[in-house]
Amino acid sequence: MPTYRKKLIEVNIPLQAINIESAKDASLTHGHPSTLHRYWARRPLAACRAVIFASMVDDPSECKDEFPTEPEQNAERTRLHNLMKRLVIWKTCNDENLLAEARYEIAYSVARNNGENLTTFRTRFQNDPEAILQYLGDHCPPVYDPFCGGGSIPLEAQRLGLRARASDLNPLPVLLNKAMIELPPKFHNQKPVNPDADPMGMFTSTGRGKQRIPWKGTAGLADDIRYYGAWMREEAYKRIGHLYPKAQLPDGTSATVIAWLWARTIPCVNPACGLQMPLMKTFQLSTKEGNQYWTKPIVNRETNTISWMVQKHTDGVPKRGTVGRSGAYCFACGSSVKLSYVREQAKAGKMGKIMTAIIAEGYQRRLYISPTDQHIDASLSAEPTWKPRGRIPVKALGISLQNYGFTHWHQLYTERQLINLTTFSDLLKNVHHAIVLNGGDNVYASVICTYLAFVIGRIADSGCTSATWSSTWHKICHAFSLPALPMVWDFAETNLFSNSTRNWMSQVEWVAKVVERFPAGVNDGKAYQADASTTVYAMDAPVIVTDPPYYDNIGYADLSDFFYIWLRPLLRDTYPELFGSMMTPKDEEITASPRFEDPTQHFEELLGEVFLQMRRSCSTEFPTSIFYAYKQQQKEQDGKTSTGWETMLTAVVNAGFQIVSTWPMRTELVNRHRGIGSNALASSILLVVVQV
């Protein structure tokens, strides 16, 4: 019978080092799993890796046969802490020697608890990483996250050599977790199938230049993603390249457009004016020193239309924005309107759009150009033959578009944006066929198409009318800079065929770099769709590490529909269990969404059921760890004031758990949704609990 020993997570962990590396997580870019596809409120990898390791490894104070005195226990704890400090660093997270050390420590604790002969264990396993990996697969319980979300916890469990299990009610995170922990190990060390790949191996950089080595890890997968992604780009340009003309420059040359800038319009309230008044937050195009530009509106009263002229800052001062939180004004006649008028006109179908500037590629700088009839006509000539189905929920957390007449998701795209998304989507079927012709089987073809579908999801994020132009950073900002979809007045339409911000091949590269950094040669991972309050895929008493939803902070299901409408037609034949419904499940979602009759009661009851399920299924040999970040906003009901924190603690205790330690973890962006100007935490509290 295994002996329960307290783990490091219950006694002492190097909290400062963990939090320092966790704070860096949000600034990590190429190769970071968060860039595979948009999802919200992901936990930092460093925090997850540290928590899982510390949950599996015995604290020395519980091993008095080996460390009988307090100084010896402290010395051993310091050794383990030093290992953790190295383990949480992103740059070394795939270091095979470091991971072998961490996996050995976990396996050693498992062997100790199982009463095995530790001398024999050391002799057999200390210098055999493959054998340790097999031992963990055979003797260690899996790590399970019933709210897998962006997949940080399952991925880090797998990186540490453990069997990873993930589930979620929402099909989007389930798909993401499949792509992270379930698919890559199946193609470990597999050669790419594309005809341009070198069958003798791949090239890797060394201190003495480049060296060719056999295809290793997930490099073959990444190479095929790049090849077939490039093929899609070329084929798409043949079909719709005429919709993306180049910009003509004053010297007679041409330049590739990066983006077209647009502003929404409504009729001026003044009958004597009758202008379609632009709604613009700013007229500024660039604030870069030496390359400062703004766009100037020019009214032609004979035709009662507006044209636009790009100006340097030396030519004048840009006008102030025409729309704000309380209302808007017409720059031509000065008439002001309340925001209610704007909403009224938008709902009546009278909101239009007008091109305000063109941004093109120059030599080491952006070129800012006035709109021309050629570019306006190219945009207006786009006539999509298909639009994704799906209605925007009438009531949804973080979505305010309904107030402006948006009823269906396809309304978030211009006609040209719809055509480029549908064109790339159509080409995905051709990719599947080409991979099979080149020697890949249907399963492998479906895997590559899954990753390329994420590329299409990424361009939906930056290729919609909720994407904006940053005059400071000189790039297109995607729609989900925050986990919300507010109304956007002036937006940027990207050119997927440029070589600059948000182009198609850059999106392919983001996905490929993530794939090639996935841990390879690891134990299996499984991701399922499941309701955490009723079903738990945890028949083998897993170690549960999870991050439950936070009351009303984010409407995961509603926001996921933005991507679901594009992914479902592409992947429903490959994953029929995930894409069988028209939209993501919402009735059972554990959030205090306004769509529920009593949001608070709905959330509290289901969260209580979740902890009961966890208590019934979790391991009795290891603690359960629960991340919980919560806005400490008090709500009064029936004369009682409670907080979400109290609600969560009550649910944990009522389920039969005992809280044995708590740790403040730096897991939240300080500028996250509803963080600025509110009393939201910039950290999570990690609760470590055991069964009573």
Coordinates of N, CA, C and O in Angstrom, one line a residue, residues 67-188:
F67 N 16.8 11.5 5.2 CA 17.2 12.8 5.6 C 16.8 13.0 7.1 O 15.8 13.6 7.4
P68 N 17.5 12.3 8.0 CA 17.0 12.3 9.4 C 17.0 13.6 10.2 O 16.2 13.8 11.1
T69 N 17.9 14.5 9.8 CA 18.1 15.8 10.5 C 17.5 16.9 9.7 O 17.4 16.9 8.5
E70 N 17.2 18.0 10.4 CA 16.6 19.2 9.8 C 17.6 19.8 8.8 O 17.2 20.2 7.7
P71 N 18.9 19.9 9.1 CA 19.9 20.4 8.1 C 19.9 19.6 6.9 O 20.0 20.2 5.8
E72 N 19.9 18.3 7.0 CA 19.9 17.4 5.8 C 18.6 17.6 5.0 O 18.7 17.7 3.8
Q73 N 17.5 17.8 5.7 CA 16.2 18.1 4.9 C 16.3 19.4 4.2 O 15.9 19.5 3.1
N74 N 16.8 20.4 4.9 CA 16.9 21.7 4.2 C 17.9 21.7 3.0 O 17.6 22.3 2.0
A75 N 19.0 20.9 3.2 CA 19.9 20.8 2.1 C 19.3 20.1 0.8 O 19.5 20.6 -0.3
E76 N 18.5 19.1 1.1 CA 17.8 18.4 0.0 C 16.7 19.2 -0.6 O 16.6 19.3 -1.8
R77 N 16.0 20.0 0.2 CA 15.0 20.9 -0.3 C 15.6 22.0 -1.2 O 15.1 22.3 -2.2
T78 N 16.8 22.5 -0.7 CA 17.5 23.5 -1.5 C 17.9 22.9 -2.9 O 17.8 23.6 -3.9
R79 N 18.4 21.7 -2.9 CA 18.7 21.0 -4.1 C 17.6 20.9 -5.1 O 17.7 21.3 -6.3
L80 N 16.4 20.5 -4.6 CA 15.2 20.4 -5.4 C 14.7 21.8 -5.9 O 14.3 22.0 -7.0
H81 N 14.8 22.8 -5.0 CA 14.5 24.2 -5.4 C 15.4 24.7 -6.5 O 14.9 25.4 -7.4
N82 N 16.7 24.4 -6.4 CA 17.6 24.8 -7.5 C 17.2 24.2 -8.8 O 17.3 24.8 -9.9
L83 N 16.8 22.9 -8.8 CA 16.3 22.2 -10.0 C 15.1 22.9 -10.5 O 15.0 23.2 -11.7
M84 N 14.2 23.3 -9.6 CA 13.0 24.0 -10.1 C 13.3 25.3 -10.7 O 12.6 25.8 -11.7
K85 N 14.2 26.1 -10.1 CA 14.6 27.4 -10.7 C 15.1 27.3 -12.1 O 14.9 28.1 -12.9
R86 N 15.8 26.2 -12.4 CA 16.3 26.0 -13.8 C 15.1 25.5 -14.6 O 15.0 25.8 -15.8
L87 N 14.2 24.8 -14.0 CA 13.1 24.1 -14.8 C 12.1 25.1 -15.3 O 11.5 24.9 -16.3
V88 N 11.9 26.2 -14.6 CA 10.9 27.2 -15.0 C 11.3 28.2 -16.1 O 10.5 29.0 -16.6
I89 N 12.6 28.1 -16.5 CA 13.0 29.1 -17.5 C 12.6 28.6 -18.9 O 12.8 27.5 -19.3
W90 N 12.0 29.5 -19.7 CA 11.4 29.2 -21.0 C 12.5 28.6 -21.9 O 12.3 27.7 -22.6
K91 N 13.7 29.3 -22.0 CA 14.7 28.9 -23.0 C 15.2 27.5 -22.8 O 15.7 26.9 -23.7
T92 N 15.1 27.0 -21.6 CA 15.7 25.7 -21.3 C 14.6 24.6 -21.1 O 14.8 23.5 -20.6
C93 N 13.3 25.0 -21.4 CA 12.2 24.1 -21.0 C 12.2 22.8 -21.8 O 11.6 21.8 -21.4
N94 N 12.9 22.8 -23.0 CA 13.0 21.5 -23.8 C 14.4 20.9 -23.7 O 14.8 20.0 -24.5
D95 N 15.2 21.4 -22.7 CA 16.6 20.8 -22.5 C 16.4 19.4 -22.1 O 15.9 19.1 -21.0
E96 N 16.9 18.4 -22.9 CA 16.6 17.0 -22.6 C 17.3 16.6 -21.3 O 16.8 15.7 -20.6
N97 N 18.5 17.1 -21.0 CA 19.2 16.7 -19.8 C 18.4 17.3 -18.6 O 18.3 16.5 -17.6
L98 N 18.0 18.5 -18.7 CA 17.2 19.1 -17.5 C 15.9 18.3 -17.3 O 15.6 18.0 -16.2
L99 N 15.2 18.0 -18.4 CA 14.0 17.3 -18.2 C 14.2 15.9 -17.7 O 13.4 15.4 -16.9
A100 N 15.3 15.3 -18.1 CA 15.6 14.0 -17.5 C 15.8 14.0 -16.0 O 15.4 13.1 -15.3
E101 N 16.5 15.1 -15.6 CA 16.7 15.3 -14.1 C 15.3 15.4 -13.4 O 15.1 14.8 -12.4
A102 N 14.4 16.2 -14.0 CA 13.1 16.5 -13.3 C 12.3 15.2 -13.3 O 11.6 14.8 -12.3
R103 N 12.3 14.5 -14.5 CA 11.5 13.2 -14.5 C 12.1 12.2 -13.6 O 11.3 11.4 -13.0
Y104 N 13.4 12.1 -13.4 CA 13.9 11.2 -12.5 C 13.5 11.5 -11.0 O 13.1 10.5 -10.3
E105 N 13.4 12.8 -10.6 CA 13.0 13.1 -9.3 C 11.6 12.7 -9.1 O 11.2 12.2 -8.0
I106 N 10.7 12.9 -10.1 CA 9.3 12.5 -9.9 C 9.2 11.0 -9.8 O 8.5 10.4 -8.9
A107 N 9.9 10.3 -10.6 CA 9.9 8.8 -10.6 C 10.4 8.3 -9.3 O 9.9 7.3 -8.7
Y108 N 11.5 8.9 -8.8 CA 12.1 8.5 -7.5 C 11.1 8.6 -6.4 O 11.0 7.7 -5.5
S109 N 10.3 9.7 -6.3 CA 9.3 9.9 -5.3 C 8.2 8.8 -5.4 O 7.7 8.3 -4.4
V110 N 7.8 8.5 -6.7 CA 6.8 7.5 -6.9 C 7.3 6.1 -6.4 O 6.6 5.4 -5.7
A111 N 8.6 5.8 -6.7 CA 9.2 4.5 -6.2 C 9.2 4.5 -4.7 O 8.9 3.5 -4.1
R112 N 9.6 5.6 -4.1 CA 9.7 5.7 -2.6 C 8.3 5.4 -2.0 O 8.2 4.6 -1.1
N113 N 7.3 6.0 -2.6 CA 5.9 5.9 -2.0 C 5.4 4.5 -2.3 O 4.5 4.0 -1.5
N114 N 5.9 3.8 -3.3 CA 5.4 2.4 -3.6 C 6.2 1.4 -2.8 O 6.0 0.2 -2.9
G115 N 7.2 1.9 -2.0 CA 7.9 1.0 -1.1 C 9.0 0.2 -1.9 O 9.4 -0.9 -1.4
E116 N 9.4 0.7 -3.0 CA 10.4 0.0 -3.8 C 11.8 0.2 -3.2 O 12.1 1.1 -2.4
N117 N 12.7 -0.7 -3.5 CA 14.1 -0.6 -3.1 C 14.8 0.5 -3.8 O 15.0 0.5 -5.0
L118 N 15.1 1.6 -3.1 CA 15.6 2.8 -3.8 C 17.0 2.6 -4.3 O 17.4 3.2 -5.3
T119 N 17.8 1.8 -3.6 CA 19.2 1.5 -4.2 C 19.1 0.8 -5.5 O 19.8 1.2 -6.5
T120 N 18.2 -0.2 -5.6 CA 18.0 -0.8 -6.9 C 17.4 0.1 -7.9 O 17.8 0.1 -9.1
F121 N 16.5 1.0 -7.5 CA 16.0 2.0 -8.4 C 17.0 2.9 -9.0 O 17.1 3.1 -10.2
R122 N 17.9 3.4 -8.1 CA 19.0 4.3 -8.6 C 19.9 3.5 -9.6 O 20.2 4.1 -10.6
T123 N 20.2 2.3 -9.3 CA 21.1 1.6 -10.2 C 20.5 1.4 -11.5 O 21.2 1.5 -12.6
R124 N 19.2 1.1 -11.5 CA 18.6 0.8 -12.8 C 18.2 2.0 -13.6 O 18.3 1.9 -14.9
F125 N 17.8 3.1 -13.0 CA 17.2 4.2 -13.8 C 18.0 5.5 -13.8 O 17.7 6.3 -14.7
Q126 N 19.0 5.7 -13.0 CA 19.6 7.0 -12.9 C 20.2 7.5 -14.2 O 20.1 8.7 -14.4
N127 N 20.7 6.7 -15.0 CA 21.3 7.1 -16.3 C 20.6 6.6 -17.5 O 21.2 6.4 -18.5
D128 N 19.3 6.4 -17.4 CA 18.5 5.8 -18.5 C 17.2 6.6 -18.6 O 16.2 6.2 -18.1
P129 N 17.3 7.8 -19.3 CA 16.1 8.6 -19.5 C 14.9 7.9 -20.1 O 13.8 8.2 -19.7
E130 N 15.2 7.1 -21.1 CA 14.1 6.3 -21.8 C 13.4 5.4 -20.8 O 12.1 5.3 -20.8
A131 N 14.2 4.7 -19.9 CA 13.6 3.8 -19.0 C 12.7 4.6 -17.9 O 11.7 4.1 -17.5
I132 N 13.2 5.8 -17.6 CA 12.5 6.6 -16.6 C 11.1 7.0 -17.2 O 10.1 7.0 -16.6
L133 N 11.1 7.4 -18.5 CA 9.9 7.8 -19.2 C 8.9 6.6 -19.2 O 7.7 6.8 -18.9
Q134 N 9.4 5.4 -19.4 CA 8.6 4.3 -19.4 C 8.0 4.0 -18.0 O 6.9 3.6 -17.9
Y135 N 8.9 4.2 -17.0 CA 8.5 3.9 -15.6 C 7.3 4.9 -15.3 O 6.3 4.5 -14.7
L136 N 7.5 6.2 -15.6 CA 6.4 7.1 -15.3 C 5.1 6.8 -16.0 O 4.0 6.9 -15.4
G137 N 5.2 6.3 -17.2 CA 4.0 5.9 -17.9 C 3.3 4.7 -17.3 O 2.1 4.5 -17.3
D138 N 4.1 3.8 -16.7 CA 3.6 2.5 -16.2 C 3.2 2.7 -14.7 O 2.3 2.0 -14.2
H139 N 3.8 3.5 -13.9 CA 3.6 3.5 -12.5 C 3.1 4.8 -11.9 O 2.6 4.9 -10.8
C140 N 3.1 5.9 -12.7 CA 2.7 7.2 -12.1 C 1.3 7.5 -12.7 O 1.0 7.3 -13.8
P141 N 0.4 8.0 -11.8 CA -0.9 8.4 -12.3 C -0.8 9.6 -13.3 O 0.1 10.4 -13.2
P142 N -1.8 9.7 -14.2 CA -1.8 10.8 -15.1 C -2.1 12.1 -14.4 O -2.6 12.1 -13.3
V143 N -1.7 13.2 -15.0 CA -2.1 14.6 -14.5 C -3.3 15.0 -15.4 O -3.3 14.9 -16.6
Y144 N -4.4 15.4 -14.7 CA -5.7 15.7 -15.4 C -6.1 17.1 -15.1 O -6.1 17.6 -13.9
D145 N -6.5 17.8 -16.2 CA -7.1 19.1 -16.0 C -8.5 19.1 -16.6 O -8.6 19.1 -17.9
P146 N -9.6 19.2 -15.8 CA -10.9 19.1 -16.4 C -11.4 20.5 -17.0 O -12.5 20.5 -17.5
F147 N -10.6 21.5 -16.8 CA -10.8 22.8 -17.5 C -9.6 23.2 -18.3 O -8.9 24.1 -18.0
C148 N -9.3 22.4 -19.3 CA -8.0 22.5 -20.0 C -7.7 23.8 -20.7 O -6.6 24.2 -20.8
G149 N -8.8 24.5 -21.2 CA -8.6 25.8 -21.7 C -7.5 25.8 -22.8 O -7.4 25.0 -23.7
G150 N -6.5 26.8 -22.6 CA -5.4 26.9 -23.5 C -4.4 25.8 -23.5 O -3.5 25.8 -24.3
G151 N -4.5 24.9 -22.5 CA -3.6 23.7 -22.5 C -2.3 23.8 -21.8 O -1.5 22.9 -21.9
S152 N -2.1 24.9 -21.0 CA -0.8 25.0 -20.3 C -0.5 23.8 -19.4 O 0.6 23.3 -19.3
I153 N -1.5 23.5 -18.6 CA -1.3 22.4 -17.6 C -1.1 21.0 -18.2 O -0.1 20.4 -17.9
P154 N -1.9 20.6 -19.2 CA -1.6 19.3 -19.8 C -0.3 19.3 -20.5 O 0.4 18.3 -20.5
L155 N 0.1 20.4 -21.2 CA 1.3 20.4 -22.0 C 2.5 20.3 -21.1 O 3.4 19.5 -21.3
E156 N 2.5 21.0 -19.9 CA 3.6 20.9 -19.0 C 3.7 19.6 -18.3 O 4.8 19.1 -18.0
A157 N 2.5 19.0 -18.0 CA 2.6 17.6 -17.5 C 3.3 16.7 -18.5 O 4.1 15.8 -18.1
Q158 N 2.9 16.8 -19.7 CA 3.5 15.9 -20.7 C 5.0 16.2 -20.9 O 5.8 15.3 -21.0
R159 N 5.4 17.4 -20.8 CA 6.8 17.8 -20.9 C 7.6 17.2 -19.8 O 8.8 16.8 -19.9
L160 N 7.0 17.0 -18.6 CA 7.6 16.4 -17.5 C 7.6 14.9 -17.5 O 8.0 14.3 -16.5
G161 N 7.1 14.3 -18.6 CA 7.2 12.9 -18.8 C 5.9 12.2 -18.3 O 5.9 10.9 -18.3
L162 N 4.9 12.9 -17.9 CA 3.7 12.3 -17.3 C 2.7 12.1 -18.4 O 2.7 12.8 -19.4
R163 N 1.8 11.2 -18.1 CA 0.6 11.1 -19.0 C -0.4 12.2 -18.7 O -0.8 12.5 -17.6
A164 N -0.7 12.9 -19.8 CA -1.5 14.1 -19.7 C -2.9 13.8 -20.1 O -3.1 13.2 -21.1
R165 N -3.9 14.3 -19.3 CA -5.3 14.1 -19.6 C -5.9 15.5 -19.6 O -5.7 16.3 -18.6
A166 N -6.8 15.8 -20.6 CA -7.4 17.2 -20.6 C -8.8 17.0 -21.1 O -9.1 16.2 -21.9
S167 N -9.7 17.8 -20.5 CA -11.1 17.9 -21.0 C -11.6 19.3 -20.8 O -11.1 20.1 -20.0
D168 N -12.7 19.6 -21.6 CA -13.3 20.8 -21.5 C -14.7 20.7 -22.2 O -14.8 19.8 -23.1
L169 N -15.6 21.5 -21.8 CA -16.9 21.4 -22.4 C -16.9 22.1 -23.8 O -17.5 21.7 -24.7
N170 N -16.0 23.1 -23.9 CA -15.9 23.9 -25.2 C -15.0 23.1 -26.2 O -13.9 22.7 -25.9
P171 N -15.5 22.9 -27.4 CA -14.7 22.1 -28.4 C -13.5 22.8 -28.8 O -12.5 22.1 -29.3
L172 N -13.4 24.2 -28.8 CA -12.2 24.8 -29.2 C -11.0 24.5 -28.4 O -9.9 24.1 -28.9
P173 N -11.0 24.6 -27.0 CA -9.9 24.2 -26.3 C -9.6 22.7 -26.3 O -8.4 22.3 -26.2
V174 N -10.6 21.9 -26.5 CA -10.3 20.4 -26.7 C -9.5 20.2 -28.0 O -8.5 19.5 -28.0
L175 N -9.8 20.9 -29.1 CA -9.1 20.8 -30.3 C -7.7 21.3 -30.1 O -6.7 20.7 -30.5
L176 N -7.5 22.4 -29.4 CA -6.2 23.0 -29.1 C -5.3 22.0 -28.3 O -4.1 21.8 -28.6
N177 N -5.9 21.4 -27.3 CA -5.2 20.4 -26.5 C -4.8 19.2 -27.3 O -3.8 18.6 -27.1
K178 N -5.7 18.7 -28.2 CA -5.4 17.6 -29.1 C -4.1 17.9 -29.9 O -3.2 17.1 -30.0
A179 N -4.1 19.1 -30.4 CA -3.0 19.6 -31.3 C -1.7 19.7 -30.5 O -0.6 19.6 -31.1
M180 N -1.8 19.9 -29.2 CA -0.6 20.1 -28.3 C -0.1 18.8 -27.7 O 1.1 18.6 -27.7
I181 N -1.0 18.0 -27.2 CA -0.5 16.8 -26.4 C -0.9 15.4 -27.1 O -0.2 14.4 -26.7
E182 N -1.8 15.4 -28.0 CA -2.3 14.2 -28.5 C -1.7 13.8 -29.9 O -1.3 12.7 -30.2
L183 N -1.6 14.8 -30.8 CA -1.1 14.6 -32.1 C 0.4 14.5 -32.3 O 0.9 13.6 -32.9
P184 N 1.2 15.5 -31.7 CA 2.6 15.5 -31.9 C 3.3 14.2 -31.6 O 4.2 13.7 -32.4
P185 N 3.1 13.5 -30.4 CA 3.8 12.3 -30.1 C 3.6 11.2 -31.1 O 4.5 10.3 -31.3
K186 N 2.5 11.2 -31.9 CA 2.3 10.1 -32.9 C 3.2 10.2 -34.1 O 3.4 9.3 -34.8
F187 N 3.8 11.4 -34.2 CA 4.7 11.6 -35.4 C 6.1 12.0 -35.0 O 6.8 12.8 -35.7
H188 N 6.5 11.5 -33.8 CA 7.8 11.8 -33.3 C 8.9 11.3 -34.3 O 8.9 10.1 -34.7

